[in-house]
């Protein structure tokens, strides 16, 4: 993560730790200051993510692999500060009183759904890696000094498999017969040769339950998400609402970008109150992503990941070349194809460098959420024991 982000987080966490380790109790003004600072940090982080979507070659494009990695970094920072605000040095009985006695269990339910979504997205990245391998076959075929019928047929076969795999998942809608869906390509085995077995790449399959739906998980996470009102808006209910909103937004974004099982209706995103300053950049990002999703639904493709969108476009152009290819090809036509092949090779390079670290980050998010959930459950258990009548 950027050095300034690290410094801000370290300063914030250290400030809370020092003050709450003091013997004196924390006054109301200090509590409000912590809450305001947490909101400011959330706003700053998502403002940074929003500003990076500007049409500028120095920024990583929205929903690119690099942008998603930055999103996950910011999520982990927000999660650490949220936990510090709510738990660090605090009497367990404080989070077992209304309204937190209801809000915390609801938040923990959202985290369970988020864990399922992390698993689904991790499988989705396996699928994207296989699309990358198909593209690499086409690149290796068309990079040769002399392009003949054999090279073009090999490239066309791989590219047709790639495009079919992208389109099939949307048409299938994530539904399949049987009680379980097994991944048709998620392993690096001998049977994983894309050029020799097009059928293996007809759909992006999962080992999730047949009726599992990423879109329904997202909608369930946001169904009872309401902003605190009145006096609750300046208390501990607000950071719970903020972190719930961040969690829903991050999961929604990952599912929009990476192929996941059953995403129909995902374009309907959760509205955040526009009057809340920290929510403004998140709303801006939601609107941009929802706009891209509408375009996707019209043309049909496997996900909004920037690299996949480019791969789809370049792949279609190369298929058009392959279908009209006659040996020997015109020099001008070969030069045009060379540009497409170089572009596809660059996309593959970015995927090769970025997909594995992205997958590792999602696993880190998964384990962080598991640990934090366990910490909250422990504090709730301690609070229950403190409030229990003596035997």
Coordinates of C-alpha atoms in Angstrom, one line a residue:
X1 CA 0.0 0.0 0.0
X2 CA 1.2 3.6 -0.5
X3 CA 3.5 5.0 2.2
X4 CA 1.1 7.8 3.1
X5 CA -1.7 5.3 3.7
X6 CA 0.6 3.2 5.9
X7 CA 1.6 6.2 7.9
X8 CA -1.9 7.4 8.4
X9 CA -3.1 4.0 9.5
X10 CA -0.1 3.5 11.8
X11 CA -0.6 7.0 13.4
X12 CA -4.4 6.4 13.8
X13 CA -4.0 2.9 15.4
X14 CA -1.2 4.1 17.6
X15 CA -3.2 7.0 18.8
X16 CA -6.1 4.8 19.9
X17 CA -3.8 2.3 21.5
X18 CA -2.0 4.8 23.6
X19 CA -5.1 6.6 24.8
X20 CA -7.1 3.6 25.7
X21 CA -4.2 2.0 27.5
X22 CA -4.2 5.0 29.9
X23 CA -5.8 4.6 33.3
X24 CA -8.2 7.4 32.7
X25 CA -11.4 6.7 30.9
X26 CA -11.8 8.0 27.4
X27 CA -14.0 11.1 27.2
X28 CA -16.8 11.7 24.7
X29 CA -14.9 14.3 22.7
X30 CA -12.0 11.8 22.1
X31 CA -14.5 9.2 21.0
X32 CA -16.1 11.6 18.5
X33 CA -12.6 12.5 17.3
X34 CA -11.8 8.8 16.6
X35 CA -15.1 8.3 14.7
X36 CA -14.5 11.4 12.6
X37 CA -11.0 10.4 11.8
X38 CA -12.1 6.9 10.8
X39 CA -14.7 8.4 8.5
X40 CA -12.1 10.7 7.0
X41 CA -9.7 7.9 6.3
X42 CA -12.5 5.9 4.6
X43 CA -13.4 8.9 2.5
X44 CA -9.8 9.6 1.6
X45 CA -9.1 6.0 0.5
X46 CA -12.1 5.7 -1.8
X47 CA -11.5 9.2 -3.1
X48 CA -8.1 8.0 -4.2
X49 CA -9.6 5.0 -5.8
X50 CA -12.2 7.2 -7.6
X51 CA -9.5 9.6 -8.8
X52 CA -7.6 6.7 -10.3
X53 CA -10.4 6.1 -12.8
X54 CA -9.7 9.4 -14.6
X55 CA -8.7 8.9 -18.2
X56 CA -4.9 9.2 -17.7
X57 CA -2.2 6.8 -18.7
X58 CA -0.5 7.2 -15.3
X59 CA -3.5 5.7 -13.5
X60 CA -4.5 2.1 -13.5
X61 CA -7.9 1.7 -15.2
X62 CA -11.0 1.0 -13.2
X63 CA -11.5 -2.8 -12.6
X64 CA -8.1 -3.6 -13.8
X65 CA -6.1 -6.2 -11.9
X66 CA -3.8 -3.5 -10.4
X67 CA -6.9 -1.4 -9.4
X68 CA -8.6 -4.3 -7.7
X69 CA -5.4 -5.0 -5.8
X70 CA -5.4 -1.4 -4.6
X71 CA -9.1 -1.8 -3.6
X72 CA -8.3 -4.8 -1.4
X73 CA -5.3 -3.0 0.2
X74 CA -7.7 -0.2 1.1
X75 CA -10.3 -2.6 2.4
X76 CA -7.7 -4.2 4.8
X77 CA -6.7 -0.8 6.1
X78 CA -10.4 0.2 6.7
X79 CA -11.0 -3.2 8.5
X80 CA -8.0 -2.7 10.8
X81 CA -9.1 0.8 11.8
X82 CA -12.7 -0.3 12.2
X83 CA -11.6 -3.0 14.6
X84 CA -9.4 -0.6 16.5
X85 CA -12.3 1.9 16.9
X86 CA -14.8 -0.7 18.1
X87 CA -12.7 -3.1 20.1
X88 CA -9.2 -1.8 21.1
X89 CA -9.1 -1.3 24.9
X90 CA -12.9 -1.2 25.1
X91 CA -15.1 -2.7 27.9
X92 CA -16.9 -5.7 26.2
X93 CA -20.2 -4.6 27.8
X94 CA -20.1 -1.5 25.5
X95 CA -20.7 -3.4 22.4
X96 CA -23.4 -5.6 23.8
X97 CA -25.8 -2.7 24.5
X98 CA -28.4 -1.3 22.0
X99 CA -28.1 -0.6 19.1
X100 CA -24.9 -2.7 18.8
X101 CA -26.5 -5.8 20.3
X102 CA -28.4 -6.0 17.0
X103 CA -25.9 -4.4 14.6
X104 CA -22.9 -6.5 15.4
X105 CA -24.6 -9.9 14.8
X106 CA -26.0 -8.5 11.5
X107 CA -22.5 -7.4 10.6
X108 CA -21.1 -10.9 11.4
X109 CA -23.8 -12.5 9.2
X110 CA -22.5 -10.3 6.3
X111 CA -19.0 -11.5 6.9
X112 CA -20.1 -15.1 6.5
X113 CA -21.6 -14.3 3.1
X114 CA -18.4 -12.4 2.3
X115 CA -16.4 -15.5 2.9
X116 CA -18.5 -17.5 0.4
X117 CA -18.0 -14.7 -2.1
X118 CA -14.2 -14.8 -1.5
X119 CA -14.2 -18.5 -2.3
X120 CA -16.3 -17.9 -5.5
X121 CA -14.0 -15.1 -6.7
X122 CA -10.9 -17.2 -6.0
X123 CA -12.4 -19.9 -8.3
X124 CA -13.2 -17.2 -10.8
X125 CA -9.6 -16.2 -11.0
X126 CA -8.7 -19.8 -11.7
X127 CA -11.1 -19.6 -14.7
X128 CA -9.5 -16.3 -15.8
X129 CA -6.0 -17.9 -15.7
X130 CA -7.3 -20.5 -18.2
X131 CA -8.6 -17.8 -20.5
X132 CA -5.1 -16.4 -20.3
X133 CA -3.6 -19.7 -21.3
X134 CA -5.9 -19.8 -24.4
X135 CA -4.8 -16.4 -25.3
X136 CA -1.1 -17.4 -24.9
X137 CA -1.6 -20.2 -27.4
X138 CA -2.9 -17.8 -29.9
X139 CA 0.0 -15.4 -29.3
X140 CA 2.6 -18.1 -29.7
X141 CA 1.0 -19.3 -32.9
X142 CA 0.8 -15.8 -34.5
X143 CA 4.1 -14.5 -33.3
X144 CA 6.0 -16.8 -35.6
X145 CA 8.0 -15.2 -38.4
X146 CA 6.1 -17.0 -41.1
X147 CA 2.3 -17.4 -40.6
X148 CA 0.7 -20.2 -42.5
X149 CA -2.5 -22.1 -42.5
X150 CA -1.4 -24.3 -39.6
X151 CA -0.6 -21.5 -37.3
X152 CA -3.8 -19.6 -38.1
X153 CA -5.9 -22.7 -37.5
X154 CA -4.2 -23.3 -34.1
X155 CA -4.7 -19.7 -33.1
X156 CA -8.4 -19.7 -34.3
X157 CA -9.1 -22.8 -32.3
X158 CA -7.7 -21.3 -29.1
X159 CA -9.4 -17.9 -29.6
X160 CA -12.8 -19.5 -30.5
X161 CA -12.6 -21.5 -27.2
X162 CA -11.7 -18.4 -25.3
X163 CA -14.6 -16.3 -26.7
X164 CA -17.0 -19.3 -26.3
X165 CA -16.0 -19.6 -22.7
X166 CA -16.6 -15.9 -22.1
X167 CA -20.0 -15.9 -23.6
X168 CA -21.3 -19.3 -22.3
X169 CA -21.2 -18.3 -18.7
X170 CA -23.5 -15.4 -19.2
X171 CA -26.0 -17.4 -21.3
X172 CA -25.9 -20.2 -18.8
X173 CA -26.5 -17.8 -15.9
X174 CA -24.5 -20.0 -13.6
X175 CA -27.2 -22.7 -13.6
X176 CA -26.3 -26.3 -14.2
X177 CA -27.9 -29.7 -13.8
X178 CA -26.9 -31.9 -10.9
X179 CA -26.4 -31.2 -7.3
X180 CA -22.8 -29.8 -7.7
X181 CA -20.9 -28.0 -10.4
X182 CA -17.3 -29.0 -10.8
X183 CA -14.7 -26.7 -12.2
X184 CA -14.1 -27.8 -15.8
X185 CA -10.8 -26.0 -15.9
X186 CA -9.0 -25.1 -12.7
X187 CA -6.0 -27.4 -12.8
X188 CA -2.7 -27.6 -14.7
X189 CA -3.1 -31.2 -15.8
X190 CA -2.3 -33.0 -19.0
X191 CA -5.9 -32.8 -20.0
X192 CA -5.8 -29.0 -19.7
X193 CA -4.6 -28.5 -23.3
X194 CA -6.9 -25.8 -24.7
X195 CA -5.9 -26.3 -28.3
X196 CA -6.7 -30.0 -28.2
X197 CA -10.0 -30.0 -26.2
X198 CA -12.3 -27.1 -26.9
X199 CA -15.1 -28.7 -25.0
X200 CA -13.3 -28.5 -21.7
X201 CA -13.5 -24.7 -22.0
X202 CA -17.2 -24.3 -22.9
X203 CA -18.1 -22.8 -19.5
X204 CA -16.6 -21.3 -16.4
X205 CA -17.7 -23.9 -13.9
X206 CA -17.7 -24.0 -10.1
X207 CA -17.8 -26.4 -7.2
X208 CA -20.3 -24.2 -5.4
X209 CA -23.8 -25.7 -4.7
X210 CA -26.1 -25.7 -7.8
X211 CA -28.5 -23.1 -6.4
X212 CA -25.8 -20.8 -5.0
X213 CA -25.9 -17.3 -6.4
X214 CA -23.4 -14.5 -6.1
X215 CA -26.0 -11.9 -6.8
X216 CA -28.3 -13.2 -4.0
X217 CA -25.4 -13.2 -1.6
X218 CA -24.8 -9.5 -2.4
X219 CA -28.4 -8.6 -2.1
X220 CA -28.8 -10.4 1.2
X221 CA -25.7 -8.6 2.6
X222 CA -27.3 -5.2 1.8
X223 CA -31.0 -6.0 2.5
X224 CA -31.0 -4.8 6.1
X225 CA -28.2 -2.1 5.8
X226 CA -29.6 1.2 7.1
X227 CA -27.7 4.3 8.1
X228 CA -27.9 5.2 11.8
X229 CA -30.2 8.1 12.7
X230 CA -30.4 10.7 15.4
X231 CA -28.1 10.2 18.3
X232 CA -26.9 6.8 16.9
X233 CA -25.2 8.7 14.0
X234 CA -22.5 10.0 16.3
X235 CA -22.0 6.8 18.2
X236 CA -20.5 3.4 17.6
X237 CA -23.4 2.4 15.3
X238 CA -21.8 4.6 12.6
X239 CA -18.5 2.7 12.2
X240 CA -20.4 -0.6 12.0
X241 CA -22.6 0.9 9.2
X242 CA -19.5 2.3 7.4
X243 CA -17.6 -1.0 7.6
X244 CA -20.7 -3.0 6.5
X245 CA -21.0 -0.6 3.5
X246 CA -17.4 -1.0 2.6
X247 CA -17.7 -4.8 2.9
X248 CA -20.7 -4.9 0.6
X249 CA -19.1 -2.5 -1.9
X250 CA -15.9 -4.5 -2.1
X251 CA -17.6 -7.8 -2.6
X252 CA -20.0 -6.3 -5.2
X253 CA -17.1 -4.9 -7.1
X254 CA -15.1 -8.2 -7.0
X255 CA -18.2 -10.2 -8.3
X256 CA -18.7 -7.6 -11.0
X257 CA -15.1 -7.9 -12.2
X258 CA -14.4 -11.6 -11.8
X259 CA -16.6 -14.4 -13.2
X260 CA -18.8 -15.9 -10.5
X261 CA -21.7 -18.2 -10.4
X262 CA -25.1 -16.6 -11.1
X263 CA -24.7 -12.8 -11.2
X264 CA -28.1 -11.8 -12.7
X265 CA -29.4 -8.6 -11.3
X266 CA -25.9 -7.5 -10.0
X267 CA -26.3 -4.2 -11.8
X268 CA -28.8 -3.2 -9.0
X269 CA -26.4 -1.8 -6.5
X270 CA -26.9 -0.8 -2.9
X271 CA -27.7 2.9 -2.6
X272 CA -25.7 4.8 0.1
X273 CA -27.0 8.0 1.6
X274 CA -25.6 10.9 -0.5
X275 CA -25.6 13.3 2.5
X276 CA -22.8 11.3 4.2
X277 CA -19.4 12.8 3.1
X278 CA -17.5 9.5 3.4
X279 CA -20.0 7.8 1.0
X280 CA -19.6 10.2 -1.8
X281 CA -16.5 8.6 -3.5
X282 CA -18.0 5.1 -3.0
X283 CA -21.2 6.3 -4.7
X284 CA -19.2 7.7 -7.6
X285 CA -17.4 4.3 -8.1
X286 CA -20.7 2.5 -7.9
X287 CA -22.2 4.6 -10.6
X288 CA -19.2 4.0 -12.9
X289 CA -19.2 0.3 -12.3
X290 CA -23.0 0.0 -12.8
X291 CA -22.6 1.9 -16.1
X292 CA -20.0 -0.7 -17.2
X293 CA -22.3 -3.5 -16.1
X294 CA -25.1 -2.2 -18.3
X295 CA -22.8 -2.2 -21.3
X296 CA -21.8 -5.8 -20.4
X297 CA -25.3 -7.0 -20.2
X298 CA -26.0 -5.7 -23.7
X299 CA -23.1 -7.3 -25.4
X300 CA -22.5 -10.3 -23.1
X301 CA -19.1 -11.1 -21.6
X302 CA -17.8 -13.0 -18.7
X303 CA -16.9 -10.1 -16.4
X304 CA -15.8 -6.5 -16.1
X305 CA -12.2 -7.2 -15.4
X306 CA -10.3 -4.6 -17.6
X307 CA -7.9 -7.2 -19.0
X308 CA -10.7 -9.6 -19.9
X309 CA -12.6 -6.9 -21.7
X310 CA -9.6 -6.1 -23.8
X311 CA -8.8 -9.7 -24.4
X312 CA -12.4 -10.3 -25.7
X313 CA -12.1 -7.3 -28.1
X314 CA -8.7 -8.3 -29.5
X315 CA -9.7 -11.9 -29.7
X316 CA -12.7 -11.1 -31.9
X317 CA -10.4 -9.1 -34.2
X318 CA -8.0 -12.0 -34.5
X319 CA -10.8 -14.4 -35.2
X320 CA -12.0 -12.2 -38.0
X321 CA -8.5 -12.3 -39.4
X322 CA -8.3 -16.1 -39.1
X323 CA -11.6 -16.6 -40.8
X324 CA -10.6 -14.6 -43.9
X325 CA -7.0 -15.7 -43.9
X326 CA -5.5 -16.8 -47.3
X327 CA -1.8 -17.7 -47.7
X328 CA 0.2 -15.7 -48.4
X329 CA -1.4 -12.8 -46.5
X330 CA -0.9 -9.2 -47.6
X331 CA 1.9 -7.4 -45.8
X332 CA -0.5 -4.6 -44.7
X333 CA -2.8 -7.1 -43.2
X334 CA 0.0 -8.9 -41.4
X335 CA 1.2 -5.7 -39.9
X336 CA -2.3 -5.0 -38.5
X337 CA -2.4 -8.5 -37.0
X338 CA 1.0 -8.0 -35.5
X339 CA -0.4 -5.0 -33.6
X340 CA -3.2 -7.1 -32.2
X341 CA -0.9 -9.9 -31.3
X342 CA 1.4 -7.5 -29.4
X343 CA -1.6 -6.1 -27.6
X344 CA -2.8 -9.6 -26.6
X345 CA 0.7 -10.6 -25.5
X346 CA 0.8 -7.5 -23.2
X347 CA -2.6 -8.4 -21.7
X348 CA -1.3 -11.9 -21.0
X349 CA 1.8 -10.5 -19.4
X350 CA -0.3 -8.3 -17.0
X351 CA -2.4 -11.4 -16.1
X352 CA 0.7 -13.5 -15.5
X353 CA 2.1 -10.9 -13.2
X354 CA -1.1 -9.9 -11.4
X355 CA -3.6 -12.7 -11.1
X356 CA -1.7 -14.8 -8.6
X357 CA -1.0 -11.8 -6.3
X358 CA -4.7 -10.8 -6.6
X359 CA -5.7 -14.3 -5.6
X360 CA -3.4 -14.3 -2.6
X361 CA -4.9 -10.9 -1.5
X362 CA -8.4 -12.4 -1.7
X363 CA -7.2 -15.2 0.5
X364 CA -5.7 -12.7 2.9
X365 CA -9.0 -10.9 3.0
X366 CA -10.7 -14.2 3.7
X367 CA -8.4 -15.0 6.6
X368 CA -8.6 -11.5 8.0
X369 CA -12.4 -11.6 8.0
X370 CA -12.3 -15.0 9.8
X371 CA -9.9 -13.7 12.5
X372 CA -11.9 -10.5 13.0
X373 CA -15.2 -12.4 13.2
X374 CA -13.6 -14.7 15.9
X375 CA -12.5 -11.6 17.8
X376 CA -15.9 -10.1 17.8
X377 CA -17.5 -13.4 18.9
X378 CA -15.1 -13.6 21.8
X379 CA -15.9 -10.1 22.9
X380 CA -19.6 -10.8 22.7
X381 CA -19.1 -14.0 24.7
X382 CA -17.2 -12.0 27.4
X383 CA -19.9 -9.4 27.5
X384 CA -22.5 -12.1 27.9
X385 CA -20.6 -13.5 30.9
X386 CA -20.3 -10.0 32.5
X387 CA -24.1 -9.4 32.1
X388 CA -25.1 -12.9 33.4
X389 CA -26.6 -12.9 36.9
X390 CA -24.3 -14.4 39.6
X391 CA -25.1 -18.0 40.4

